[in-house]
PDB file of C-alpha atoms and ligand atoms in Angstrom:
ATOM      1  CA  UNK A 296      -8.330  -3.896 -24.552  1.00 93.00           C
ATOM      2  CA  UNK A 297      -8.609  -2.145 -21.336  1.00 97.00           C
ATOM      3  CA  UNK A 298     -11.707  -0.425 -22.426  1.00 97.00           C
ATOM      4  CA  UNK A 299     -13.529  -3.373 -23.423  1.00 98.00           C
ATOM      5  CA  UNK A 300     -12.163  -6.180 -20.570  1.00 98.00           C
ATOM      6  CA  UNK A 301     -13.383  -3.135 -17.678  1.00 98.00           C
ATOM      7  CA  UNK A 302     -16.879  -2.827 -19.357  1.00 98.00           C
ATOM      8  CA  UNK A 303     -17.039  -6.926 -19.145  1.00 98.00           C
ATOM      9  CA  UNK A 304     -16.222  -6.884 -15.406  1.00 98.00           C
ATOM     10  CA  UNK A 305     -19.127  -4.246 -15.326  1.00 98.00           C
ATOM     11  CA  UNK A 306     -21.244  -6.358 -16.838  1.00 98.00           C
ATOM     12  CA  UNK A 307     -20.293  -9.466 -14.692  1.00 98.00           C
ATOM     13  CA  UNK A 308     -20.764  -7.247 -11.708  1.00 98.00           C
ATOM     14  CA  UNK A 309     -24.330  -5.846 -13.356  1.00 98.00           C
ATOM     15  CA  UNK A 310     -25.647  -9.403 -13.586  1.00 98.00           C
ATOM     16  CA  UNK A 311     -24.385 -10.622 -10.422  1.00 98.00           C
ATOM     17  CA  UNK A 312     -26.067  -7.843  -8.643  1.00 98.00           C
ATOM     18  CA  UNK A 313     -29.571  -8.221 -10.339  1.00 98.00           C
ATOM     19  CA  UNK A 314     -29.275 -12.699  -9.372  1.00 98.00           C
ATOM     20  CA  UNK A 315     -28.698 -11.269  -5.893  1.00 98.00           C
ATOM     21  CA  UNK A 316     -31.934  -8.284  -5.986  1.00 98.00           C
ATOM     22  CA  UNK A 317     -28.871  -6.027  -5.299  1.00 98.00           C
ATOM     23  CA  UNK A 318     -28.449  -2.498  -6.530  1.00 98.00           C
ATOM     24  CA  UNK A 319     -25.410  -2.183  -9.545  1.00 97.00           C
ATOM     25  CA  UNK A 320     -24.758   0.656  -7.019  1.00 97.00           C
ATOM     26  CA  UNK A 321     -24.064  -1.202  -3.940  1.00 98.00           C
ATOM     27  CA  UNK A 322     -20.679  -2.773  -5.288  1.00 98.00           C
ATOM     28  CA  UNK A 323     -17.381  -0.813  -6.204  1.00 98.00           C
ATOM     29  CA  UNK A 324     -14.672  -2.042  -8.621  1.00 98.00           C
ATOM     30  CA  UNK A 325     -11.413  -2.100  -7.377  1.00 99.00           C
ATOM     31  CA  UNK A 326      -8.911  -2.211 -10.211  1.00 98.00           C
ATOM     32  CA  UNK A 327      -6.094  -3.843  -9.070  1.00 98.00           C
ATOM     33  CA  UNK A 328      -3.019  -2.543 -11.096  1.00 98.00           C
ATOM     34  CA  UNK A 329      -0.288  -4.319  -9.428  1.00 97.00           C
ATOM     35  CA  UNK A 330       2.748  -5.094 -11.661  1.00 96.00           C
ATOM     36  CA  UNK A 331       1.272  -3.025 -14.772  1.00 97.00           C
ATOM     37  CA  UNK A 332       2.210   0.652 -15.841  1.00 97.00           C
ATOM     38  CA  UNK A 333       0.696   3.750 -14.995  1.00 98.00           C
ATOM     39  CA  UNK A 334      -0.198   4.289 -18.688  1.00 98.00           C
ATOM     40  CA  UNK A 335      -2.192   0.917 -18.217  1.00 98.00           C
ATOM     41  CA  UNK A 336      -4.079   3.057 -15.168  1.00 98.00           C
ATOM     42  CA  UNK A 337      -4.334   5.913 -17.275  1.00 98.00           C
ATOM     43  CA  UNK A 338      -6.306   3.891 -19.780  1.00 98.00           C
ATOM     44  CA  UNK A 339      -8.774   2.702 -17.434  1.00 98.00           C
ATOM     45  CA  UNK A 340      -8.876   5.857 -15.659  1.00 98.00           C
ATOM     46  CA  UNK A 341      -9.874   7.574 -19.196  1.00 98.00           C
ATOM     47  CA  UNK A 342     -12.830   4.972 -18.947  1.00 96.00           C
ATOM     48  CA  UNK A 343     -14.518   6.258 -15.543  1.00 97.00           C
ATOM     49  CA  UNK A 344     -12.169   3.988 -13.384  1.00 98.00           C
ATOM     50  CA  UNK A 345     -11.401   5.708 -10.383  1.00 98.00           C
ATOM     51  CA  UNK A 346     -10.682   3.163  -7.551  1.00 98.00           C
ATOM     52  CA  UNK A 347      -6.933   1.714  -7.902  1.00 99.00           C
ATOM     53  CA  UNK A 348      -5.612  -1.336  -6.005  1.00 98.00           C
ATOM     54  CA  UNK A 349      -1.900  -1.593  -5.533  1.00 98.00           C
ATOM     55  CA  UNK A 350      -0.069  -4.227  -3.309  1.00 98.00           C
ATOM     56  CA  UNK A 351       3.589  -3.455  -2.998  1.00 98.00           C
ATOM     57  CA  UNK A 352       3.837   0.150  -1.299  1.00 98.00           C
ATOM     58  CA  UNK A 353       7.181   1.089  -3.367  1.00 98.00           C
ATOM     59  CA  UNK A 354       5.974   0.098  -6.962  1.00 98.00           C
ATOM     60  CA  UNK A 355       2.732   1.966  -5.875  1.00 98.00           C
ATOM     61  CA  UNK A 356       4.412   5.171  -4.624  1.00 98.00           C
ATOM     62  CA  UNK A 357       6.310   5.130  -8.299  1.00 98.00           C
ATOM     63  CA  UNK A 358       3.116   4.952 -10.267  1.00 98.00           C
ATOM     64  CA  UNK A 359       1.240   7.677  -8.095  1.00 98.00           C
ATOM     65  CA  UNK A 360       4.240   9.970  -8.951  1.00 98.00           C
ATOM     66  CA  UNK A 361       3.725   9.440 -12.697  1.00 98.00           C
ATOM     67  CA  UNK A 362      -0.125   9.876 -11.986  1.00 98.00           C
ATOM     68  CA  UNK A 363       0.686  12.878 -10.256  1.00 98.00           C
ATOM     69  CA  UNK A 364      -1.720  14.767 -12.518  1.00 98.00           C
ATOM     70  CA  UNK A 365      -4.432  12.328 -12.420  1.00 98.00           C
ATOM     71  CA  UNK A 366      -4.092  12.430  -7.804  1.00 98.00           C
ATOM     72  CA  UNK A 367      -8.057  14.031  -7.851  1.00 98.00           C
ATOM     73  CA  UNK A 368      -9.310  11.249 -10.159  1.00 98.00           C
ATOM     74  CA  UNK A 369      -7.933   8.413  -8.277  1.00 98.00           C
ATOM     75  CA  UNK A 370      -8.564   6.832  -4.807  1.00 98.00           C
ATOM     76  CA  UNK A 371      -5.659   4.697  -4.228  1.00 99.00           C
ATOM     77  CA  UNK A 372      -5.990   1.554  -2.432  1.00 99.00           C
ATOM     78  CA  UNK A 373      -3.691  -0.654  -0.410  1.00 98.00           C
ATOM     79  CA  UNK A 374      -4.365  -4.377  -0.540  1.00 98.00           C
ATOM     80  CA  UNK A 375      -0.806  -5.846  -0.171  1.00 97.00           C
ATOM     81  CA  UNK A 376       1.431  -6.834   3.195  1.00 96.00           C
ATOM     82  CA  UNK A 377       2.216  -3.687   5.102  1.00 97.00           C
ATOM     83  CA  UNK A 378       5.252  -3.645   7.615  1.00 96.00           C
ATOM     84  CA  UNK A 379       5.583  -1.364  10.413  1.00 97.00           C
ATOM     85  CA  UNK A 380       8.705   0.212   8.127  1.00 98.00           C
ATOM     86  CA  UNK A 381       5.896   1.088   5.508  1.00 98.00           C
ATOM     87  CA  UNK A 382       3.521   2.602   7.494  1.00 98.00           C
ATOM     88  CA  UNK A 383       4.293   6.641   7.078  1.00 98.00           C
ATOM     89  CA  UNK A 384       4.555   6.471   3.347  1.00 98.00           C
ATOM     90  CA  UNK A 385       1.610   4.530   3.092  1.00 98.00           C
ATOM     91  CA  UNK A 386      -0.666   6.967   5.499  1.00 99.00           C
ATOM     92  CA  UNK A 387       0.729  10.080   3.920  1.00 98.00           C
ATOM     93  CA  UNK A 388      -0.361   8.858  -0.233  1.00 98.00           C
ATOM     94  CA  UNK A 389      -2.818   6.077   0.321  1.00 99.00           C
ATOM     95  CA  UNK A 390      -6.987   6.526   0.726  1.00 98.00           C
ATOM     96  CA  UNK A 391      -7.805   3.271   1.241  1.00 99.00           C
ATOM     97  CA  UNK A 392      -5.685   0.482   3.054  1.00 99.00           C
ATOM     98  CA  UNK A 393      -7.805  -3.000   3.294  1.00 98.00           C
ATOM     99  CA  UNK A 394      -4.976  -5.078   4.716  1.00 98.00           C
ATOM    100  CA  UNK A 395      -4.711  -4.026   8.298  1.00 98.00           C
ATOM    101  CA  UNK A 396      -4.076  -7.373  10.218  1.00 97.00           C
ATOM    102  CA  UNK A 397      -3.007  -5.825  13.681  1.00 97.00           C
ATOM    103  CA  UNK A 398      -3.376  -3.129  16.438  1.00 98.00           C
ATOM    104  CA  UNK A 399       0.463  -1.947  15.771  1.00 98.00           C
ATOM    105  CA  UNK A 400      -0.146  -0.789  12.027  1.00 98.00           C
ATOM    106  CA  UNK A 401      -3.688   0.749  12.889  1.00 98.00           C
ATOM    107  CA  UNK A 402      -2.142   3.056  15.827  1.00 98.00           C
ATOM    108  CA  UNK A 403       1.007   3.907  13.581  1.00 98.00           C
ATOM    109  CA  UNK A 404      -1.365   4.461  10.367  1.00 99.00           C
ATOM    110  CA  UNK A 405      -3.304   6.725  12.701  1.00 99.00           C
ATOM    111  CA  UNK A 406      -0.587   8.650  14.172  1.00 98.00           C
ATOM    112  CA  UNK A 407       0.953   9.313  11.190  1.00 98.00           C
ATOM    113  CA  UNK A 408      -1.980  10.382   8.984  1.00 98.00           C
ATOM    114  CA  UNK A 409      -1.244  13.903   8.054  1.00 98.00           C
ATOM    115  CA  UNK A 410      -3.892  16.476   9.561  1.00 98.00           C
ATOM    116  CA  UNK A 411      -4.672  17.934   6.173  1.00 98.00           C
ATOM    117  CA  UNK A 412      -6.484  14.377   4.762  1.00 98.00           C
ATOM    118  CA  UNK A 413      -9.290  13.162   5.467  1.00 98.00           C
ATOM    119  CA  UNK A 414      -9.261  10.295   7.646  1.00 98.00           C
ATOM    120  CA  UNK A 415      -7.634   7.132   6.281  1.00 99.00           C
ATOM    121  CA  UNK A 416      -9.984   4.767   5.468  1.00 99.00           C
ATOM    122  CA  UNK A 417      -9.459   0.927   6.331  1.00 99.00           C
ATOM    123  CA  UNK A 418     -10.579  -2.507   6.545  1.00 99.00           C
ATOM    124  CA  UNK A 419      -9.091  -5.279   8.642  1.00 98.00           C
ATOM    125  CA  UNK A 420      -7.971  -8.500   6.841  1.00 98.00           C
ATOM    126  CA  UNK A 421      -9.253 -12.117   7.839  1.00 98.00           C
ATOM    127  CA  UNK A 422      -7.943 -14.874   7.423  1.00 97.00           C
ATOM    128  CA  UNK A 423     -11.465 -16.488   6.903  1.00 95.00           C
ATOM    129  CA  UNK A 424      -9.952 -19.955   5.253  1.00 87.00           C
ATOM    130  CA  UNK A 425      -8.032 -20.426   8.290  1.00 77.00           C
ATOM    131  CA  UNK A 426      -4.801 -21.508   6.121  1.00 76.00           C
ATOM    132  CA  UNK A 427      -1.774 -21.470   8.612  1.00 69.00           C
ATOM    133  CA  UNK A 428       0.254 -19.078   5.711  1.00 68.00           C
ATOM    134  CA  UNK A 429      -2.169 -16.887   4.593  1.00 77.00           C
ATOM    135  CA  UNK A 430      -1.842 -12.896   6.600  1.00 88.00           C
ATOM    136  CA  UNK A 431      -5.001 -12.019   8.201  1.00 96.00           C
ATOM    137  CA  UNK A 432      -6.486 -11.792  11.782  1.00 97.00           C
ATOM    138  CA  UNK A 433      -8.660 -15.335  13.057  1.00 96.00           C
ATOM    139  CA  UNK A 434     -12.036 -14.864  12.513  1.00 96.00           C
ATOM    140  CA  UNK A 435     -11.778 -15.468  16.630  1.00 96.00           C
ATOM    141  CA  UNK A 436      -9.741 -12.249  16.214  1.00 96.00           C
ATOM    142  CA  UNK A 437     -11.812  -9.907  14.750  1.00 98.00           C
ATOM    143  CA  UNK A 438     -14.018  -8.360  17.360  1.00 98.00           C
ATOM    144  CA  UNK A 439     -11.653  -7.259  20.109  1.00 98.00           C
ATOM    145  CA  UNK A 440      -9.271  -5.702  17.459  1.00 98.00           C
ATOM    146  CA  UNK A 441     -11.989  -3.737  15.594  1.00 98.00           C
ATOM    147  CA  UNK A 442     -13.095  -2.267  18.523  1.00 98.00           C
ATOM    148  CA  UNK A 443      -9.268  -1.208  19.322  1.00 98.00           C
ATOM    149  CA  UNK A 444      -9.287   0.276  15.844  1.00 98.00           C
ATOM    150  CA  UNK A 445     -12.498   1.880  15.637  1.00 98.00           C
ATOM    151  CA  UNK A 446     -11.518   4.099  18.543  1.00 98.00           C
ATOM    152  CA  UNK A 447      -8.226   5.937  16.828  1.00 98.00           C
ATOM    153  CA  UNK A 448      -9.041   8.963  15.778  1.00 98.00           C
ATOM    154  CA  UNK A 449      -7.055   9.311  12.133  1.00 98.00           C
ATOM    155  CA  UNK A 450      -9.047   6.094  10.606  1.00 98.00           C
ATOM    156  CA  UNK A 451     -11.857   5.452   9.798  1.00 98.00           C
ATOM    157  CA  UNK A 452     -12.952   1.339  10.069  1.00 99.00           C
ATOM    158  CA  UNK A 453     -15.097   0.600   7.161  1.00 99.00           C
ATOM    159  CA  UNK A 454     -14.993  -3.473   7.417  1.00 99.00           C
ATOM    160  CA  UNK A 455     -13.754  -6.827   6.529  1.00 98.00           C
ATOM    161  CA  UNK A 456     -11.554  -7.761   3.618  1.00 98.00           C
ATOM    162  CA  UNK A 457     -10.830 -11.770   2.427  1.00 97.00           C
ATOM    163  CA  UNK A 458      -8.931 -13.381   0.136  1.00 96.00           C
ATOM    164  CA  UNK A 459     -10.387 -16.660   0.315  1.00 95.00           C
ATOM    165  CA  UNK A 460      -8.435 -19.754  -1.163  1.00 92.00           C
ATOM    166  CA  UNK A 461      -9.383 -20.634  -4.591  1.00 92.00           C
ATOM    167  CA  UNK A 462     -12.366 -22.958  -5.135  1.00 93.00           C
ATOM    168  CA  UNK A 463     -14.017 -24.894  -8.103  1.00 91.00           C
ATOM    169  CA  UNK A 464     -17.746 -24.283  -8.066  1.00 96.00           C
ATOM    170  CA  UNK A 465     -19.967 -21.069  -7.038  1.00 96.00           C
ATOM    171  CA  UNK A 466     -21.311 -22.973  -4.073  1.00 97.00           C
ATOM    172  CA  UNK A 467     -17.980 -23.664  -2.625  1.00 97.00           C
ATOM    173  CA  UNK A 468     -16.692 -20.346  -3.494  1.00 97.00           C
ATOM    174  CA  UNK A 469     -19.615 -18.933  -1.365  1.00 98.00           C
ATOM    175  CA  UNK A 470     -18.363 -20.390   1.946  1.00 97.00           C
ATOM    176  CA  UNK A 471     -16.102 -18.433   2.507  1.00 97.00           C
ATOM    177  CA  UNK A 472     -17.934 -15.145   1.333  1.00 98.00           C
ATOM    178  CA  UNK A 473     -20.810 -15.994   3.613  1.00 98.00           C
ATOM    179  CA  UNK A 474     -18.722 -16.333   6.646  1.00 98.00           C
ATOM    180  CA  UNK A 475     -17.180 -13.022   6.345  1.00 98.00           C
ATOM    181  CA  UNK A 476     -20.490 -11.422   6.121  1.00 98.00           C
ATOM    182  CA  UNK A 477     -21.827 -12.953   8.995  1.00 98.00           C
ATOM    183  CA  UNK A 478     -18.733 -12.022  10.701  1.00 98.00           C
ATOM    184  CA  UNK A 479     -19.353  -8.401   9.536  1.00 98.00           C
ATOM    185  CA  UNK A 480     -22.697  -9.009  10.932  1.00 98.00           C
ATOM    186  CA  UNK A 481     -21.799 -10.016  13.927  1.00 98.00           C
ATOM    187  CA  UNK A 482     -19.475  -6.738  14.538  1.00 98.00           C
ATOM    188  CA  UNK A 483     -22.495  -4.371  13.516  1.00 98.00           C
ATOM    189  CA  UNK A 484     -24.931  -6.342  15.999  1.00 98.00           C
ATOM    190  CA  UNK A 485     -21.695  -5.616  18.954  1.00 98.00           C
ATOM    191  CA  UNK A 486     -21.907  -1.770  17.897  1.00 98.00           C
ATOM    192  CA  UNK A 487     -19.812  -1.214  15.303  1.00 98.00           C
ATOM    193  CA  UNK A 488     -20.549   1.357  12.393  1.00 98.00           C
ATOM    194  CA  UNK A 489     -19.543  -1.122   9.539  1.00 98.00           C
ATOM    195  CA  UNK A 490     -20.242  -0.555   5.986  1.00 98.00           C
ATOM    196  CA  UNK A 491     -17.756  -2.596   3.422  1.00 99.00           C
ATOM    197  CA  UNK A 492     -17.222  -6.415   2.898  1.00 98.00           C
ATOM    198  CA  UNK A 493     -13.854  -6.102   0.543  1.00 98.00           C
ATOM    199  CA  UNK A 494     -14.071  -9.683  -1.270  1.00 98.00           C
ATOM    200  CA  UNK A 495     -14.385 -11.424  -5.100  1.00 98.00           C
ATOM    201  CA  UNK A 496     -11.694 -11.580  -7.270  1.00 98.00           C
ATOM    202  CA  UNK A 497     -11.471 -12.210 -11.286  1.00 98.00           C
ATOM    203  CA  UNK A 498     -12.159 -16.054 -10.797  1.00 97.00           C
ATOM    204  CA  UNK A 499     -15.192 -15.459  -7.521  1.00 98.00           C
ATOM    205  CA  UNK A 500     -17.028 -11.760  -7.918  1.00 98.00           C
ATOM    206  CA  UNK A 501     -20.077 -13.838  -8.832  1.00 98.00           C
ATOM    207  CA  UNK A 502     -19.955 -15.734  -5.385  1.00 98.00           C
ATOM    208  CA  UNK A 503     -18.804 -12.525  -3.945  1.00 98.00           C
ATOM    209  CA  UNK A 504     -21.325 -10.325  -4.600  1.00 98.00           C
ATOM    210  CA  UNK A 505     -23.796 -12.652  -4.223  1.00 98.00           C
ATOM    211  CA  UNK A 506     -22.718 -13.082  -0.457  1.00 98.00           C
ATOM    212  CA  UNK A 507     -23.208  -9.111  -0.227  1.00 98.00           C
ATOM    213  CA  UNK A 508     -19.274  -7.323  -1.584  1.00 99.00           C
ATOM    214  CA  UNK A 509     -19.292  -4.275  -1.422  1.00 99.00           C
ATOM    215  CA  UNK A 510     -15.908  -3.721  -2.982  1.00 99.00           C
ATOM    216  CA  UNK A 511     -14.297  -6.384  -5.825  1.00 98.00           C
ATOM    217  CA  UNK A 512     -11.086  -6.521  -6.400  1.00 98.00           C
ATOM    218  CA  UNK A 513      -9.936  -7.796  -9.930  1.00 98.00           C
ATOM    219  CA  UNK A 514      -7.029  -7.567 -11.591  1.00 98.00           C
ATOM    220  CA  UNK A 515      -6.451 -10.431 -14.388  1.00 98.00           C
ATOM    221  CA  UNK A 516     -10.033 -10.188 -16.316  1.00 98.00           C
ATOM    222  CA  UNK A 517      -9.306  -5.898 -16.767  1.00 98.00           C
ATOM    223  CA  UNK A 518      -5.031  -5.732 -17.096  1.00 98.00           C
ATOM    224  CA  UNK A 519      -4.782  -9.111 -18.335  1.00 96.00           C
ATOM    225  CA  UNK A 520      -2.574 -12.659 -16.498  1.00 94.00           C
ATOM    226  CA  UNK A 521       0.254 -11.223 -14.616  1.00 89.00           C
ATOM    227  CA  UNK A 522       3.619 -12.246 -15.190  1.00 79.00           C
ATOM    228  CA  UNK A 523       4.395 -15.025 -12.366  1.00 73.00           C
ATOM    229  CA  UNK A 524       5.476 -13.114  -8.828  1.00 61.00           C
ATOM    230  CA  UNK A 525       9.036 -14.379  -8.130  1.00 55.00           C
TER     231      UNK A 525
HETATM  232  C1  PLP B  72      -3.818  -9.583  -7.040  1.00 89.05           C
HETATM  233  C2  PLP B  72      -4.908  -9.378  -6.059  1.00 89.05           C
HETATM  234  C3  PLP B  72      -6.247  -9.251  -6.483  1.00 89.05           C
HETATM  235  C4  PLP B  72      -6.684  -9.375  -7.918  1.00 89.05           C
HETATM  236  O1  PLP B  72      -6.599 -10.703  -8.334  1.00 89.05           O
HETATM  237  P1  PLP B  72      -7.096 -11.165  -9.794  1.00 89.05           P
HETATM  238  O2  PLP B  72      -7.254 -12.618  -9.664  1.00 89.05           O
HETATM  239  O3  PLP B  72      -6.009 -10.770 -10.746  1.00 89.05           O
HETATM  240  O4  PLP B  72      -8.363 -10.459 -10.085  1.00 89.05           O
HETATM  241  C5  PLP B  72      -7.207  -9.008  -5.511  1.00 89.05           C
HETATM  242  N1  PLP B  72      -6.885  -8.894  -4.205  1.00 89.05           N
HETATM  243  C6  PLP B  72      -5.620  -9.010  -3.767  1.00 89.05           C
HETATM  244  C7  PLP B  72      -5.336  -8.876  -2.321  1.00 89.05           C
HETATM  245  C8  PLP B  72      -4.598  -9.278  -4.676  1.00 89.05           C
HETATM  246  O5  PLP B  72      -3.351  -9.412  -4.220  1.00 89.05           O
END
């Protein structure tokens, strides 16, 4: 099932990407593989997968341990809340985090990279809907902090990352998209060596990648529905 549901999201992504005169190239799948085993991530692994997405640091931590053997094949992402509490474990196993929403976890995630990695790589999350609950930095935001982050030494600031709020039809799904590229835009044109717009899900990587993703992050349509989060 695995197999098969991964080489449709290809596919989606394939013909996304030739609509939008983009390289198949130009877009990475993130596989998000919250809530499912790691012999669910060994499957997809088995097919070429290499990029992970986890959201809860504890429940991640677990599954790289049982992956232990796999650690080479796999970049692990973070795309879920991080607290200040987190921040160690997560720079010490994680090679991506995309959910950076302040100067306080940047500076901590820097300072407690180990010296052996490579420079942690991360994104910081907008809240580009503008919903009053949903985690992110304002778009307003965005500019002062990257340039606070782009300076620490142990990271490395790739770019944006969204999770827009659902929407019925590929135009209205775009919105959202588009604004976070032009913000992206706007950051490169102010200095900034930006290269990733984190964004598309199972029900948007159309709109997504049409709006220029460079990383989509889909769960459901490769691991199947998720059990409701309590
Ligand atoms: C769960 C999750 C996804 C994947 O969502 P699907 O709809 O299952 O593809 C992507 N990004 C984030 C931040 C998530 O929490």
């Amino acid at each position: 099932m695995i197999a098969g549901n991964t080489q449709r999201v290809r596919a989606r992504i394939a013909q996304a990407c030739a609509l939008a005169g983009r390289p198949e190239s130009a877009v990475l799948l993130l596989a998000v593989s919250k809530t499912v085993g790691p012999e669910a991530v060994r499957e997809a692994q088995a097919t070429g997968q290499r990029a992970f997405g986890e959201n809860y640091v504890q429940e991640a931590l677990d599954k790289m341990a049982a992956l232990a053997d796999l650690r080479e094949q796999i970049d692990w992402h973070l795309i879920g809340p991080l607290q200040s509490n987190k921040t160690r474990a997560v720079a010490e196993a994680f090679d991506w985090v995309h959910s950076v929403d302040r100067l306080k976890i940047a500076q901590r995630l820097s300072d407690q990279r180990p010296p052996h990695l490579p420079p942690l790589q991360v994104c910081l999350q907008v809240n580009i809907s503008g919903e009053a609950s949903k985690s992110g930095l304002l778009p307003q935001e965005v500019a002062s902090v990257a340039q606070d982050v782009a300076r620490l030494p142990r990271l490395r600031l790739r770019g944006l990352m969204a999770i827009p709020e659902p929407a019925g039809d590929l135009q209205a799904q775009r919105r959202p998209h588009r604004a976070l590229r032009e913000l992206l835009a706007s950051l490169r044109g102010a200095g900034l060596d930006l290269d990733t717009l984190s964004m598309g899900m199972t029900a948007d990587l159309e709109a997504a990648v049409l709006e220029g993703a460079t990383i989509v992050r889909v769960g459901t349509a490769i691991f199947g529905a998720r059990a409701p989060s309590p």
